[in-house]
Amino acid sequence: MATVFQRCKSDKRNKNYPCEKVRCGHEWTVRYREPGGRTGRQREETFPKKTQAEAHGTKMESDKDQGTYIDPNAGKISLRAYAEDYLARRLVSEATYSNYKSFIDNHLVPHLGRKTLAGITKRDIEHFKAAISKVLAESTVYDRMKLVKHIFWTAKEDKLIQEDPTKEVKNTPANNAVDEDEIPSLIEVNLIHQHISPQYKFTIPLQAGTGLRISEALAFHSGCIRGDFIRVRWQISSKAHRDDCKTRLVPLKHRQEGEYRDVPVAPFIVEEGHAHAELWKPIPLEFEDKGGRKQMVEVYFAPRERGKGIMPTANTYSYHFRKACKAAGLVNPDGSAKYTPHSLRHFFASTALANGVPIHEVSRWLGHKSIKTTVDIYGHLVPEAWDRCRDIMQRAMRPESPEDPTAYGVAA
């Protein structure tokens, strides 16, 4: 059981010993043991009032009985230190790790990094969310706040804190529906194709015609084309341009090593792919997969100039894409490029859906984790089918029903 006492009356080493006053106003100490009986570590906490010391002792004993005891000192670790440990334990892709680390280093640590886990309150989290909402997109805030919430949830699971300060902080999903103004027209797609650097020309019909992500398109190789479909197995690593990078190609987003997805491909894309390979001979690329096994493919978009790295990154390609947009006159009022490489993915999805391709098929070809993602982004682009639905249900359920409602007879 916890013991409550005043050192001024029992400890000869205390500067106030011996204190004979009944209400002396000196501090009260509560002594208790951690779980483990007599082998549990002895702990002491000091409080200004006896009632506070007794309440703390009672809580510690109750937590031990219920198996919910948490070391009061455990939460004194800084958020900076814990976030680093948390990230080191995550089994996530290289790109996800890079994004999370950037957010932690550039936003979470500058705002809350010096505070201890136990010292962070709901109010702190709300102020933090308000701050990042001023500089980050709504969808990014939602995604990053999920990370923050998981950090504190994990800290509670690790028995470092008793209460999760993020639990009651609302994190409403952003409206992910693509704006139709963000989707280029076919004429605009062709303009970008005309103005982009020659070695990247094939990326435009490839992305617009198959919906590949930038990183997947840059990893395109001679083994991808399989007749009337392409097989996508890898994407480019964010470190692929570095000489010391071994895993230049990594598994697809939401996929494990060895998994792939097949996407139907229009004949003209196959033809342009062969034409590109004739003009820009594919270059052998040796790399290690996640299992450490040696792999070799002949990639289409390796740099052709010395000093440009081993493989292009998404940033490198985006520079050329923006340059092409500006050269084609596709710019915003502030002079920035009107579109991004991801806009070509929107073109693919919207074109397929507008022409009646089922959304679950489009979702699979895009490589979305779930069809919900596809519906959230592109669902509003699916053509309305009110008349078609009425006709189908009529034929299915009452194929011989008279069209004139009076034919049913007069009501009794």
CSV table of C-alpha atoms in Angstrom, one decimal:
chain,number,residue,atom,x,y,z
A,1,MET,CA,0.0,0.0,0.0
A,2,ALA,CA,1.1,3.6,-0.6
A,3,THR,CA,2.4,5.5,2.4
A,4,VAL,CA,1.9,9.3,2.8
A,5,PHE,CA,4.2,11.2,5.1
A,6,GLN,CA,6.1,14.5,5.7
A,7,ARG,CA,9.8,14.5,5.5
A,8,CYS,CA,10.0,17.4,7.9
A,9,LYS,CA,8.8,15.2,10.7
A,10,SER,CA,10.6,11.9,9.8
A,11,ASP,CA,13.8,12.6,7.9
A,12,LYS,CA,16.7,14.0,9.9
A,13,ARG,CA,18.3,15.1,6.6
A,14,ASN,CA,15.4,17.4,5.8
A,15,LYS,CA,16.2,21.1,6.4
A,16,ASN,CA,12.9,21.5,8.3
A,17,TYR,CA,13.4,18.6,10.7
A,18,PRO,CA,12.3,18.4,13.4
A,19,CYS,CA,9.0,20.1,12.6
A,20,GLU,CA,6.5,20.0,15.5
A,21,LYS,CA,3.7,22.1,13.9
A,22,VAL,CA,0.5,20.1,13.0
A,23,ARG,CA,-0.3,22.3,10.0
A,24,CYS,CA,3.2,23.3,9.0
A,25,GLY,CA,2.5,23.8,5.3
A,26,HIS,CA,5.5,21.6,4.3
A,27,GLU,CA,5.3,19.2,1.4
A,28,TRP,CA,3.8,15.7,1.6
A,29,THR,CA,5.4,12.7,0.0
A,30,VAL,CA,3.7,9.5,-1.2
A,31,ARG,CA,5.8,6.3,-1.4
A,32,TYR,CA,4.6,3.3,-3.4
A,33,ARG,CA,6.0,0.3,-5.4
A,34,GLU,CA,5.7,-0.4,-9.1
A,35,PRO,CA,3.9,-3.6,-10.1
A,36,GLY,CA,5.8,-6.7,-9.0
A,37,GLY,CA,5.2,-6.8,-5.2
A,38,ARG,CA,8.3,-6.5,-3.1
A,39,THR,CA,10.5,-6.7,-6.2
A,40,GLY,CA,8.8,-3.7,-7.8
A,41,ARG,CA,10.8,-0.5,-7.9
A,42,GLN,CA,10.0,1.9,-5.1
A,43,ARG,CA,8.8,5.3,-6.2
A,44,GLU,CA,8.2,8.6,-4.4
A,45,GLU,CA,6.3,11.7,-5.5
A,46,THR,CA,6.0,15.0,-3.6
A,47,PHE,CA,2.8,17.2,-3.5
A,48,PRO,CA,2.0,20.5,-1.7
A,49,LYS,CA,-1.1,19.0,0.0
A,50,LYS,CA,-1.8,15.8,1.8
A,51,THR,CA,-5.0,15.2,-0.1
A,52,GLN,CA,-3.1,15.4,-3.4
A,53,ALA,CA,-0.5,12.9,-2.2
A,54,GLU,CA,-3.2,10.5,-0.9
A,55,ALA,CA,-5.1,10.8,-4.2
A,56,HIS,CA,-2.0,10.0,-6.2
A,57,GLY,CA,-1.2,7.0,-4.0
A,58,THR,CA,-4.7,5.7,-4.3
A,59,LYS,CA,-4.6,6.0,-8.0
A,60,MET,CA,-1.3,4.2,-8.3
A,61,GLU,CA,-2.5,1.3,-6.2
A,62,SER,CA,-5.8,1.1,-8.2
A,63,ASP,CA,-3.9,1.2,-11.5
A,64,LYS,CA,-1.7,-1.7,-10.3
A,65,ASP,CA,-4.8,-3.7,-9.3
A,66,GLN,CA,-6.4,-3.1,-12.7
A,67,GLY,CA,-3.3,-3.7,-14.7
A,68,THR,CA,-3.3,-0.1,-16.1
A,69,TYR,CA,-0.3,1.2,-14.2
A,70,ILE,CA,1.9,3.7,-16.1
A,71,ASP,CA,5.2,5.0,-14.8
A,72,PRO,CA,4.6,8.7,-14.2
A,73,ASN,CA,8.2,9.4,-15.5
A,74,ALA,CA,7.7,7.5,-18.7
A,75,GLY,CA,5.9,10.3,-20.4
A,76,LYS,CA,8.7,12.7,-19.7
A,77,ILE,CA,10.4,11.7,-23.0
A,78,SER,CA,10.2,14.6,-25.6
A,79,LEU,CA,7.9,14.3,-28.6
A,80,ARG,CA,11.0,14.8,-30.8
A,81,ALA,CA,12.7,11.7,-29.4
A,82,TYR,CA,9.6,9.6,-29.4
A,83,ALA,CA,8.6,10.6,-32.9
A,84,GLU,CA,12.0,9.5,-34.1
A,85,ASP,CA,11.6,6.1,-32.4
A,86,TYR,CA,8.1,5.8,-33.7
A,87,LEU,CA,9.2,6.4,-37.3
A,88,ALA,CA,12.1,4.0,-37.0
A,89,ARG,CA,9.6,1.2,-36.1
A,90,ARG,CA,7.2,1.7,-39.0
A,91,LEU,CA,7.2,-0.8,-41.8
A,92,VAL,CA,6.3,1.6,-44.6
A,93,SER,CA,7.5,2.2,-48.1
A,94,GLU,CA,10.5,4.4,-48.8
A,95,ALA,CA,8.3,7.2,-50.2
A,96,THR,CA,5.9,7.1,-47.2
A,97,TYR,CA,8.9,7.2,-44.8
A,98,SER,CA,10.3,10.2,-46.6
A,99,ASN,CA,7.0,12.0,-46.5
A,100,TYR,CA,6.4,11.3,-42.8
A,101,LYS,CA,10.0,12.3,-41.8
A,102,SER,CA,9.7,15.5,-43.7
A,103,PHE,CA,6.4,16.4,-41.9
A,104,ILE,CA,7.8,15.5,-38.5
A,105,ASP,CA,11.0,17.5,-39.1
A,106,ASN,CA,9.4,20.5,-40.7
A,107,HIS,CA,6.1,20.8,-38.8
A,108,LEU,CA,5.6,18.5,-35.8
A,109,VAL,CA,9.0,19.0,-34.1
A,110,PRO,CA,9.2,22.8,-34.6
A,111,HIS,CA,5.8,23.2,-33.0
A,112,LEU,CA,5.7,20.5,-30.3
A,113,GLY,CA,9.1,18.7,-30.4
A,114,ARG,CA,10.4,20.2,-27.1
A,115,LYS,CA,7.3,19.3,-25.1
A,116,THR,CA,7.2,15.9,-23.2
A,117,LEU,CA,4.6,13.4,-24.3
A,118,ALA,CA,2.8,13.7,-20.9
A,119,GLY,CA,2.9,17.5,-21.2
A,120,ILE,CA,1.1,17.8,-24.5
A,121,THR,CA,-2.6,18.6,-24.2
A,122,LYS,CA,-5.7,18.6,-26.4
A,123,ARG,CA,-5.3,22.4,-26.7
A,124,ASP,CA,-1.7,22.0,-28.0
A,125,ILE,CA,-2.9,19.6,-30.7
A,126,GLU,CA,-5.7,21.9,-31.7
A,127,HIS,CA,-3.3,24.8,-32.0
A,128,PHE,CA,-0.9,22.7,-34.0
A,129,LYS,CA,-3.7,21.6,-36.4
A,130,ALA,CA,-4.8,25.2,-36.9
A,131,ALA,CA,-1.2,26.2,-37.7
A,132,ILE,CA,-0.5,23.5,-40.3
A,133,SER,CA,-4.0,24.1,-41.9
A,134,LYS,CA,-2.7,27.6,-42.9
A,135,VAL,CA,0.2,26.2,-45.0
A,136,LEU,CA,-0.9,22.7,-46.1
A,137,ALA,CA,-3.7,21.5,-48.3
A,138,GLU,CA,-6.8,20.2,-46.7
A,139,SER,CA,-6.2,16.6,-47.8
A,140,THR,CA,-2.6,16.8,-46.6
A,141,VAL,CA,-3.7,18.1,-43.1
A,142,TYR,CA,-6.2,15.2,-42.9
A,143,ASP,CA,-3.5,12.6,-43.8
A,144,ARG,CA,-0.8,14.0,-41.5
A,145,MET,CA,-3.2,14.4,-38.6
A,146,LYS,CA,-3.9,10.7,-38.9
A,147,LEU,CA,-0.1,10.2,-38.4
A,148,VAL,CA,-0.1,12.5,-35.4
A,149,LYS,CA,-3.1,10.6,-33.9
A,150,HIS,CA,-1.3,7.3,-34.4
A,151,ILE,CA,1.9,8.5,-32.8
A,152,PHE,CA,0.0,9.3,-29.6
A,153,TRP,CA,-2.1,6.2,-29.8
A,154,THR,CA,1.1,4.2,-30.0
A,155,ALA,CA,2.5,6.1,-27.0
A,156,LYS,CA,-0.5,5.1,-25.0
A,157,GLU,CA,-0.1,1.5,-26.1
A,158,ASP,CA,3.5,1.7,-25.1
A,159,LYS,CA,2.3,2.8,-21.6
A,160,LEU,CA,4.1,6.1,-21.8
A,161,ILE,CA,0.9,8.3,-21.3
A,162,GLN,CA,-2.4,7.6,-19.7
A,163,GLU,CA,-4.5,9.9,-21.9
A,164,ASP,CA,-4.3,10.5,-25.6
A,165,PRO,CA,-4.5,14.2,-26.2
A,166,THR,CA,-5.5,13.7,-29.9
A,167,LYS,CA,-8.5,11.5,-29.1
A,168,GLU,CA,-11.1,14.2,-29.0
A,169,VAL,CA,-9.5,16.3,-31.8
A,170,LYS,CA,-11.7,16.1,-34.9
A,171,ASN,CA,-10.1,15.1,-38.1
A,172,THR,CA,-12.6,15.4,-40.9
A,173,PRO,CA,-11.7,13.8,-44.2
A,174,ALA,CA,-11.1,16.3,-47.0
A,175,ASN,CA,-13.2,16.4,-50.1
A,176,ASN,CA,-11.0,14.5,-52.5
A,177,ALA,CA,-13.2,14.9,-55.5
A,178,VAL,CA,-11.1,16.0,-58.4
A,179,ASP,CA,-12.0,19.4,-59.9
A,180,GLU,CA,-12.9,19.0,-63.5
A,181,ASP,CA,-10.8,22.1,-64.2
A,182,GLU,CA,-7.8,20.1,-63.1
A,183,ILE,CA,-8.3,17.6,-65.9
A,184,PRO,CA,-6.6,18.5,-69.2
A,185,SER,CA,-8.4,18.2,-72.5
A,186,LEU,CA,-7.1,15.9,-75.2
A,187,ILE,CA,-5.8,19.0,-77.1
A,188,GLU,CA,-3.9,20.1,-74.0
A,189,VAL,CA,-2.5,16.6,-73.5
A,190,ASN,CA,-1.2,16.7,-77.1
A,191,LEU,CA,0.3,20.2,-76.5
A,192,ILE,CA,2.3,18.9,-73.5
A,193,HIS,CA,3.4,15.9,-75.6
A,194,GLN,CA,4.6,18.3,-78.3
A,195,HIS,CA,6.6,20.5,-76.0
A,196,ILE,CA,8.2,18.1,-73.5
A,197,SER,CA,11.8,17.1,-73.7
A,198,PRO,CA,12.3,14.4,-76.5
A,199,GLN,CA,13.5,11.7,-74.1
A,200,TYR,CA,10.2,12.0,-72.1
A,201,LYS,CA,7.7,12.3,-74.9
A,202,PHE,CA,6.5,8.7,-74.5
A,203,THR,CA,5.6,9.4,-70.8
A,204,ILE,CA,2.6,11.6,-71.9
A,205,PRO,CA,0.6,9.0,-73.9
A,206,LEU,CA,1.8,6.4,-71.4
A,207,GLN,CA,0.4,8.2,-68.3
A,208,ALA,CA,-2.7,9.6,-70.1
A,209,GLY,CA,-3.6,6.3,-71.7
A,210,THR,CA,-2.9,3.9,-68.8
A,211,GLY,CA,-3.2,6.1,-65.6
A,212,LEU,CA,0.3,5.2,-64.3
A,213,ARG,CA,1.6,7.3,-61.4
A,214,ILE,CA,4.8,9.3,-62.2
A,215,SER,CA,7.0,6.9,-60.3
A,216,GLU,CA,5.5,4.0,-62.2
A,217,ALA,CA,5.9,5.6,-65.6
A,218,LEU,CA,9.6,6.4,-64.9
A,219,ALA,CA,10.2,2.7,-64.0
A,220,PHE,CA,8.7,1.6,-67.3
A,221,HIS,CA,10.9,-1.1,-69.0
A,222,SER,CA,11.0,-3.4,-72.0
A,223,GLY,CA,9.3,-6.2,-70.0
A,224,CYS,CA,6.2,-4.1,-69.3
A,225,ILE,CA,4.5,-4.4,-72.7
A,226,ARG,CA,2.6,-7.7,-73.0
A,227,GLY,CA,0.7,-7.4,-76.2
A,228,ASP,CA,-2.6,-5.7,-75.5
A,229,PHE,CA,-1.8,-4.9,-71.9
A,230,ILE,CA,1.1,-3.7,-69.7
A,231,ARG,CA,2.3,-5.3,-66.5
A,232,VAL,CA,3.5,-2.9,-63.9
A,233,ARG,CA,5.6,-4.3,-61.1
A,234,TRP,CA,7.9,-1.6,-59.8
A,235,GLN,CA,8.1,2.1,-59.3
A,236,ILE,CA,11.1,4.4,-59.2
A,237,SER,CA,12.8,4.9,-55.8
A,238,SER,CA,13.1,8.5,-54.5
A,239,LYS,CA,16.8,7.8,-54.1
A,240,ALA,CA,17.3,6.2,-57.6
A,241,HIS,CA,19.4,9.1,-58.9
A,242,ARG,CA,22.1,8.5,-56.2
A,243,ASP,CA,25.2,6.4,-57.0
A,244,ASP,CA,25.0,4.5,-53.7
A,245,CYS,CA,21.3,3.5,-54.1
A,246,LYS,CA,20.9,-0.2,-54.5
A,247,THR,CA,17.1,-0.5,-54.6
A,248,ARG,CA,16.5,1.9,-57.5
A,249,LEU,CA,13.1,0.2,-58.3
A,250,VAL,CA,10.8,-0.6,-55.4
A,251,PRO,CA,7.4,-2.3,-55.1
A,252,LEU,CA,4.3,-0.5,-56.2
A,253,LYS,CA,2.3,1.6,-53.8
A,254,HIS,CA,0.0,-0.5,-51.6
A,255,ARG,CA,1.8,-3.7,-53.0
A,256,GLN,CA,4.3,-6.1,-51.7
A,257,GLU,CA,7.5,-7.3,-53.4
A,258,GLY,CA,6.5,-9.6,-56.3
A,259,GLU,CA,3.0,-8.2,-56.7
A,260,TYR,CA,2.0,-6.4,-59.9
A,261,ARG,CA,-1.1,-5.0,-61.8
A,262,ASP,CA,-2.1,-5.4,-65.4
A,263,VAL,CA,-3.6,-2.5,-67.3
A,264,PRO,CA,-5.2,-2.7,-70.8
A,265,VAL,CA,-3.3,-0.6,-73.3
A,266,ALA,CA,-4.5,1.0,-76.6
A,267,PRO,CA,-2.6,-0.2,-79.8
A,268,PHE,CA,-1.3,3.3,-80.5
A,269,ILE,CA,0.5,3.4,-77.1
A,270,VAL,CA,2.2,0.1,-77.9
A,271,GLU,CA,3.3,1.5,-81.2
A,272,GLU,CA,4.6,4.7,-79.6
A,273,GLY,CA,6.4,2.6,-77.1
A,274,HIS,CA,8.2,0.7,-79.8
A,275,ALA,CA,9.0,3.9,-81.6
A,276,HIS,CA,10.5,5.4,-78.4
A,277,ALA,CA,12.6,2.2,-77.9
A,278,GLU,CA,13.9,2.5,-81.5
A,279,LEU,CA,14.9,6.1,-81.0
A,280,TRP,CA,16.0,5.9,-77.3
A,281,LYS,CA,17.5,2.5,-76.8
A,282,PRO,CA,16.4,1.0,-73.4
A,283,ILE,CA,19.3,1.0,-71.0
A,284,PRO,CA,20.1,-2.0,-68.7
A,285,LEU,CA,19.5,-1.2,-65.0
A,286,GLU,CA,20.7,-3.6,-62.3
A,287,PHE,CA,19.2,-3.2,-58.8
A,288,GLU,CA,18.4,-5.2,-55.7
A,289,ASP,CA,14.8,-5.9,-54.8
A,290,LYS,CA,13.5,-5.6,-51.2
A,291,GLY,CA,14.5,-9.2,-50.6
A,292,GLY,CA,18.1,-8.5,-51.6
A,293,ARG,CA,17.9,-10.4,-54.9
A,294,LYS,CA,19.6,-9.0,-58.0
A,295,GLN,CA,17.3,-7.9,-60.7
A,296,MET,CA,18.0,-6.4,-64.2
A,297,VAL,CA,15.6,-4.6,-66.5
A,298,GLU,CA,16.0,-2.4,-69.6
A,299,VAL,CA,14.5,1.0,-68.6
A,300,TYR,CA,13.0,3.5,-71.1
A,301,PHE,CA,13.7,6.7,-69.3
A,302,ALA,CA,17.3,6.6,-67.9
A,303,PRO,CA,19.2,9.9,-68.3
A,304,ARG,CA,21.2,10.1,-71.5
A,305,GLU,CA,23.6,12.8,-70.3
A,306,ARG,CA,26.6,12.4,-68.0
A,307,GLY,CA,26.2,13.8,-64.5
A,308,LYS,CA,22.4,13.5,-64.5
A,309,GLY,CA,22.4,10.5,-62.1
A,310,ILE,CA,21.5,6.9,-62.7
A,311,MET,CA,17.7,7.3,-62.9
A,312,PRO,CA,15.4,10.3,-62.9
A,313,THR,CA,13.3,11.0,-59.9
A,314,ALA,CA,9.7,12.4,-59.8
A,315,ASN,CA,11.2,15.8,-59.0
A,316,THR,CA,13.4,15.7,-62.1
A,317,TYR,CA,10.6,14.7,-64.4
A,318,SER,CA,8.2,17.2,-62.8
A,319,TYR,CA,10.6,20.0,-63.8
A,320,HIS,CA,10.5,18.9,-67.4
A,321,PHE,CA,6.7,18.6,-67.3
A,322,ARG,CA,6.2,22.1,-65.9
A,323,LYS,CA,8.6,23.4,-68.5
A,324,ALA,CA,6.5,21.8,-71.2
A,325,CYS,CA,3.3,23.3,-69.9
A,326,LYS,CA,4.8,26.8,-69.9
A,327,ALA,CA,6.2,26.3,-73.4
A,328,ALA,CA,2.7,25.2,-74.5
A,329,GLY,CA,1.1,28.2,-72.9
A,330,LEU,CA,-0.7,26.1,-70.3
A,331,VAL,CA,-0.2,28.4,-67.3
A,332,ASN,CA,-2.2,29.8,-64.4
A,333,PRO,CA,-2.6,33.6,-63.9
A,334,ASP,CA,0.4,33.6,-61.6
A,335,GLY,CA,2.6,32.1,-64.4
A,336,SER,CA,2.8,28.6,-62.8
A,337,ALA,CA,2.2,25.5,-64.8
A,338,LYS,CA,-1.5,24.7,-65.1
A,339,TYR,CA,-1.1,21.0,-64.8
A,340,THR,CA,1.1,18.4,-63.1
A,341,PRO,CA,2.0,14.9,-64.2
A,342,HIS,CA,-0.8,13.6,-61.9
A,343,SER,CA,-3.3,15.5,-64.2
A,344,LEU,CA,-2.6,12.8,-66.8
A,345,ARG,CA,-3.8,10.2,-64.4
A,346,HIS,CA,-7.0,12.2,-63.9
A,347,PHE,CA,-7.4,12.3,-67.7
A,348,PHE,CA,-7.2,8.5,-67.9
A,349,ALA,CA,-9.8,8.0,-65.2
A,350,SER,CA,-12.2,10.6,-66.3
A,351,THR,CA,-12.1,9.5,-70.0
A,352,ALA,CA,-12.6,5.8,-69.0
A,353,LEU,CA,-15.6,6.6,-66.7
A,354,ALA,CA,-17.2,9.0,-69.2
A,355,ASN,CA,-17.3,6.2,-71.7
A,356,GLY,CA,-18.9,3.7,-69.5
A,357,VAL,CA,-16.0,1.7,-68.1
A,358,PRO,CA,-17.1,0.3,-64.7
A,359,ILE,CA,-15.6,2.2,-61.8
A,360,HIS,CA,-14.3,-0.9,-60.1
A,361,GLU,CA,-12.3,-1.8,-63.2
A,362,VAL,CA,-10.8,1.7,-63.3
A,363,SER,CA,-10.0,1.5,-59.6
A,364,ARG,CA,-8.0,-1.7,-60.2
A,365,TRP,CA,-6.1,-0.3,-63.1
A,366,LEU,CA,-5.3,2.8,-61.2
A,367,GLY,CA,-3.9,0.7,-58.4
A,368,HIS,CA,-6.0,2.2,-55.6
A,369,LYS,CA,-6.0,0.5,-52.3
A,370,SER,CA,-9.8,0.4,-52.3
A,371,ILE,CA,-12.6,1.3,-54.6
A,372,LYS,CA,-13.7,3.9,-52.0
A,373,THR,CA,-10.7,6.0,-52.9
A,374,THR,CA,-11.7,5.9,-56.6
A,375,VAL,CA,-15.3,6.8,-55.8
A,376,ASP,CA,-14.2,9.7,-53.5
A,377,ILE,CA,-12.0,11.1,-56.3
A,378,TYR,CA,-13.9,10.3,-59.5
A,379,GLY,CA,-17.4,9.2,-58.5
A,380,HIS,CA,-19.0,12.5,-59.5
A,381,LEU,CA,-17.6,12.0,-63.0
A,382,VAL,CA,-19.6,8.8,-63.6
A,383,PRO,CA,-22.4,9.6,-66.1
A,384,GLU,CA,-25.9,9.7,-64.6
A,385,ALA,CA,-27.9,6.6,-65.5
A,386,TRP,CA,-31.4,7.5,-64.2
A,387,ASP,CA,-33.2,6.6,-67.5
A,388,ARG,CA,-31.1,3.5,-68.0
A,389,CYS,CA,-31.8,2.3,-64.5
A,390,ARG,CA,-35.6,2.9,-64.9
A,391,ASP,CA,-35.6,0.9,-68.2
A,392,ILE,CA,-33.5,-2.0,-66.7
A,393,MET,CA,-35.7,-2.4,-63.6
A,394,GLN,CA,-38.9,-2.2,-65.7
A,395,ARG,CA,-37.7,-4.9,-68.1
A,396,ALA,CA,-36.4,-7.0,-65.3
A,397,MET,CA,-39.4,-6.9,-62.9
A,398,ARG,CA,-42.4,-6.1,-65.1
A,399,PRO,CA,-41.4,-7.0,-68.7
A,400,GLU,CA,-45.1,-7.3,-69.8
A,401,SER,CA,-46.6,-4.5,-67.7
A,402,PRO,CA,-48.9,-2.2,-69.6
A,403,GLU,CA,-47.6,1.3,-70.1
A,404,ASP,CA,-51.0,2.8,-69.5
A,405,PRO,CA,-51.6,2.8,-65.7
A,406,THR,CA,-55.4,2.6,-66.2
A,407,ALA,CA,-55.0,-0.9,-67.5
A,408,TYR,CA,-54.5,-2.1,-64.0
A,409,GLY,CA,-58.2,-1.5,-63.4
A,410,VAL,CA,-60.3,0.8,-61.2
A,411,ALA,CA,-59.5,0.9,-57.5
A,412,ALA,CA,-61.9,-1.0,-55.4
